[in-house]
Each structure stands twice: as C-alpha cells, then as structure tokens.
mmCIF file of C-alpha atoms in Angstrom:
data_model
loop_
_atom_site.group_PDB
_atom_site.id
_atom_site.type_symbol
_atom_site.label_atom_id
_atom_site.label_comp_id
_atom_site.label_asym_id
_atom_site.label_seq_id
_atom_site.Cartn_x
_atom_site.Cartn_y
_atom_site.Cartn_z
ATOM 1 C CA UNK C 1418 -17.998 37.363 -30.200
ATOM 2 C CA UNK C 1419 -18.088 39.026 -26.788
ATOM 3 C CA UNK C 1420 -17.548 37.082 -23.650
ATOM 4 C CA UNK C 1421 -20.832 36.583 -21.821
ATOM 5 C CA UNK C 1422 -19.515 35.368 -18.486
ATOM 6 C CA UNK C 1423 -17.142 37.428 -16.481
ATOM 7 C CA UNK C 1424 -14.175 35.622 -15.050
ATOM 8 C CA UNK C 1425 -14.031 35.860 -11.296
ATOM 9 C CA UNK C 1426 -10.765 37.089 -10.006
ATOM 10 C CA UNK C 1427 -9.385 34.715 -7.415
ATOM 11 C CA UNK C 1428 -6.800 35.714 -4.922
ATOM 12 C CA UNK C 1429 -3.546 33.874 -5.026
ATOM 13 C CA UNK C 1430 -3.459 31.685 -1.940
ATOM 14 C CA UNK C 1431 -0.246 30.181 -0.729
ATOM 15 C CA UNK C 1432 3.432 30.826 -1.064
ATOM 16 C CA UNK C 1433 6.036 29.342 -3.361
ATOM 17 C CA UNK C 1434 6.117 26.108 -1.374
ATOM 18 C CA UNK C 1435 2.362 25.702 -1.739
ATOM 19 C CA UNK C 1436 1.561 26.388 1.916
ATOM 20 C CA UNK C 1437 -1.581 28.376 2.554
ATOM 21 C CA UNK C 1438 -1.098 30.638 5.522
ATOM 22 C CA UNK C 1439 -4.276 31.385 7.383
ATOM 23 C CA UNK C 1440 -4.581 34.865 8.782
ATOM 24 C CA UNK C 1441 -5.980 33.671 12.087
ATOM 25 C CA UNK C 1442 -8.624 35.001 14.361
ATOM 26 C CA UNK C 1443 -9.037 38.748 14.159
ATOM 27 C CA UNK C 1444 -12.087 39.220 16.345
ATOM 28 C CA UNK C 1445 -12.479 39.043 20.076
ATOM 29 C CA UNK C 1446 -12.494 35.456 21.375
ATOM 30 C CA UNK C 1447 -15.918 34.275 22.458
ATOM 31 C CA UNK C 1448 -16.844 32.805 25.799
ATOM 32 C CA UNK C 1449 -16.137 29.082 26.109
ATOM 33 C CA UNK C 1450 -19.143 26.812 25.977
ATOM 34 C CA UNK C 1451 -20.553 25.819 29.356
ATOM 35 C CA UNK C 1452 -18.941 22.692 30.756
ATOM 36 C CA UNK C 1453 -15.741 23.070 28.756
ATOM 37 C CA UNK C 1454 -12.362 24.133 30.034
ATOM 38 C CA UNK C 1455 -9.235 25.400 28.416
ATOM 39 C CA UNK C 1456 -6.448 22.908 27.651
ATOM 40 C CA UNK C 1457 -4.211 23.965 30.528
ATOM 41 C CA UNK C 1458 -7.033 23.654 33.041
ATOM 42 C CA UNK C 1459 -7.755 20.088 31.924
ATOM 43 C CA UNK C 1460 -4.117 19.128 32.427
ATOM 44 C CA UNK C 1461 -3.913 20.635 35.902
ATOM 45 C CA UNK C 1462 -7.181 18.953 36.892
ATOM 46 C CA UNK C 1463 -5.758 15.617 35.779
ATOM 47 C CA UNK C 1464 -2.472 16.188 37.602
ATOM 48 C CA UNK C 1465 -4.208 17.311 40.788
ATOM 49 C CA UNK C 1466 -6.215 14.092 41.152
ATOM 50 C CA UNK C 1467 -4.876 11.573 43.605
ATOM 51 C CA UNK C 1468 -3.610 8.388 41.892
ATOM 52 C CA UNK C 1469 -5.727 5.243 42.137
ATOM 53 C CA UNK C 1470 -4.989 1.549 41.920
ATOM 54 C CA UNK C 1471 -7.481 1.332 39.068
ATOM 55 C CA UNK C 1472 -5.576 3.831 36.899
ATOM 56 C CA UNK C 1473 -2.311 2.025 37.647
ATOM 57 C CA UNK C 1474 -3.914 -1.333 36.764
ATOM 58 C CA UNK C 1475 -5.265 0.046 33.479
ATOM 59 C CA UNK C 1476 -1.845 1.325 32.475
ATOM 60 C CA UNK C 1477 -0.122 -1.877 33.524
ATOM 61 C CA UNK C 1478 -2.661 -3.955 31.572
ATOM 62 C CA UNK C 1479 -1.754 -2.071 28.398
ATOM 63 C CA UNK C 1480 1.965 -2.448 29.109
ATOM 64 C CA UNK C 1481 1.540 -6.157 29.904
ATOM 65 C CA UNK C 1482 -0.349 -6.808 26.674
ATOM 66 C CA UNK C 1483 2.450 -5.171 24.701
ATOM 67 C CA UNK C 1484 5.020 -7.139 26.700
ATOM 68 C CA UNK C 1485 3.233 -10.460 26.044
ATOM 69 C CA UNK C 1486 2.909 -9.719 22.323
ATOM 70 C CA UNK C 1487 6.611 -8.892 22.005
ATOM 71 C CA UNK C 1488 7.691 -11.991 23.968
ATOM 72 C CA UNK C 1489 5.326 -14.157 21.900
ATOM 73 C CA UNK C 1490 6.857 -12.840 18.669
ATOM 74 C CA UNK C 1491 10.420 -13.258 19.927
ATOM 75 C CA UNK C 1492 10.030 -16.651 21.618
ATOM 76 C CA UNK C 1493 7.222 -18.018 19.388
ATOM 77 C CA UNK C 1494 5.706 -19.570 22.475
ATOM 78 C CA UNK C 1495 2.613 -17.942 24.042
ATOM 79 C CA UNK C 1496 2.911 -20.060 27.205
ATOM 80 C CA UNK C 1497 6.277 -18.509 28.058
ATOM 81 C CA UNK C 1498 4.906 -15.052 27.300
ATOM 82 C CA UNK C 1499 1.956 -15.559 29.664
ATOM 83 C CA UNK C 1500 4.218 -17.041 32.338
ATOM 84 C CA UNK C 1501 6.258 -13.830 32.273
ATOM 85 C CA UNK C 1502 3.283 -11.548 31.608
ATOM 86 C CA UNK C 1503 1.225 -12.352 34.712
ATOM 87 C CA UNK C 1504 3.920 -11.398 37.251
ATOM 88 C CA UNK C 1505 4.830 -8.375 35.122
ATOM 89 C CA UNK C 1506 1.238 -7.121 35.385
ATOM 90 C CA UNK C 1507 1.460 -7.047 39.184
ATOM 91 C CA UNK C 1508 4.954 -5.592 39.137
ATOM 92 C CA UNK C 1509 3.904 -2.826 36.705
ATOM 93 C CA UNK C 1510 0.784 -2.081 38.758
ATOM 94 C CA UNK C 1511 2.674 -1.642 42.016
ATOM 95 C CA UNK C 1512 5.517 0.347 40.487
ATOM 96 C CA UNK C 1513 3.085 2.551 38.568
ATOM 97 C CA UNK C 1514 0.889 3.304 41.583
ATOM 98 C CA UNK C 1515 3.731 4.114 43.959
ATOM 99 C CA UNK C 1516 5.518 6.225 41.343
ATOM 100 C CA UNK C 1517 2.305 8.174 40.671
ATOM 101 C CA UNK C 1518 1.753 8.616 44.406
ATOM 102 C CA UNK C 1519 5.298 9.914 44.903
ATOM 103 C CA UNK C 1520 4.902 12.409 42.056
ATOM 104 C CA UNK C 1521 1.478 13.487 43.379
ATOM 105 C CA UNK C 1522 2.733 13.999 46.941
ATOM 106 C CA UNK C 1523 5.724 15.943 45.693
ATOM 107 C CA UNK C 1524 3.480 18.146 43.548
ATOM 108 C CA UNK C 1525 1.123 18.831 46.460
ATOM 109 C CA UNK C 1526 4.032 19.621 48.812
ATOM 110 C CA UNK C 1527 5.496 21.996 46.256
ATOM 111 C CA UNK C 1528 2.150 23.738 45.830
ATOM 112 C CA UNK C 1529 1.570 23.966 49.583
ATOM 113 C CA UNK C 1530 5.059 25.007 50.651
ATOM 114 C CA UNK C 1531 6.024 27.050 47.637
ATOM 115 C CA UNK C 1532 9.087 24.935 46.920
ATOM 116 C CA UNK C 1533 10.130 21.342 46.563
ATOM 117 C CA UNK C 1534 12.135 19.284 48.988
ATOM 118 C CA UNK C 1535 15.791 19.095 48.140
ATOM 119 C CA UNK C 1536 15.993 22.520 46.549
ATOM 120 C CA UNK C 1537 18.166 25.229 47.971
ATOM 121 C CA UNK C 1538 16.725 28.672 48.461
ATOM 122 C CA UNK C 1539 18.190 31.408 46.309
ATOM 123 C CA UNK C 1540 20.224 33.912 48.290
#
C-alpha cells in the first residue's frame, strides 16, 4: 500500500551537546519604541542622579532586615537582634549616603575636568 501522507523533512537543530544555536538578527535593527532607552543609557542616567537620603535609607532598611534575621538565627533572641538592628539602620544609612555622595562627586569631577583627582597625567 502506498503512503498517503508525505513525511515532512525537518532540519536538524542543535549540535552534539544538544545546544540549539540561533542564527541571530539578520535584518536592520528597528527604531526603539518611544519612551525606551538602550541599556547603557539607563545605567548612565542612574549613575548621573545625585544620591538621596531616601535611596540610602531604602538600601539600609534591606541590609538591616538581613542583619536582624541573621542575628536572630544565631542568637535565638529577637530582642538582641532588634537592639543591634536599630543603630545599624542609622549607621548603614549615613555610611551609604556619604559613600554614594563621594562616588557621585568624583564621577562629576572626572566628567567635568576630564580626569580624576589623584591621577598623574601621561607624559
């Protein structure tokens, strides 16, 4: 009896390790959608913003929560963890803000002057 359905030939996809390698984009890249930026532009926008106390407090809150959880697990006493956690929150906030401000000022000075402080000019 003759075969009524033709078998479709499928291309072998993948190499010996089973990885399928995609050819990639071959056409011209399209224009980005309005309101979106490329990845590098987003990073530079974030780095060019002046640091705020709010951002430092948010980061220190996350760090303090982790700190309190670890101390609670180690000491098995949440009161001790909170006693250490509250001052750590303020310490982390201040250190975080002033570190961010130092990095920001250094970045702006480097951009403005073309070089950073403490670097020797090439001869």
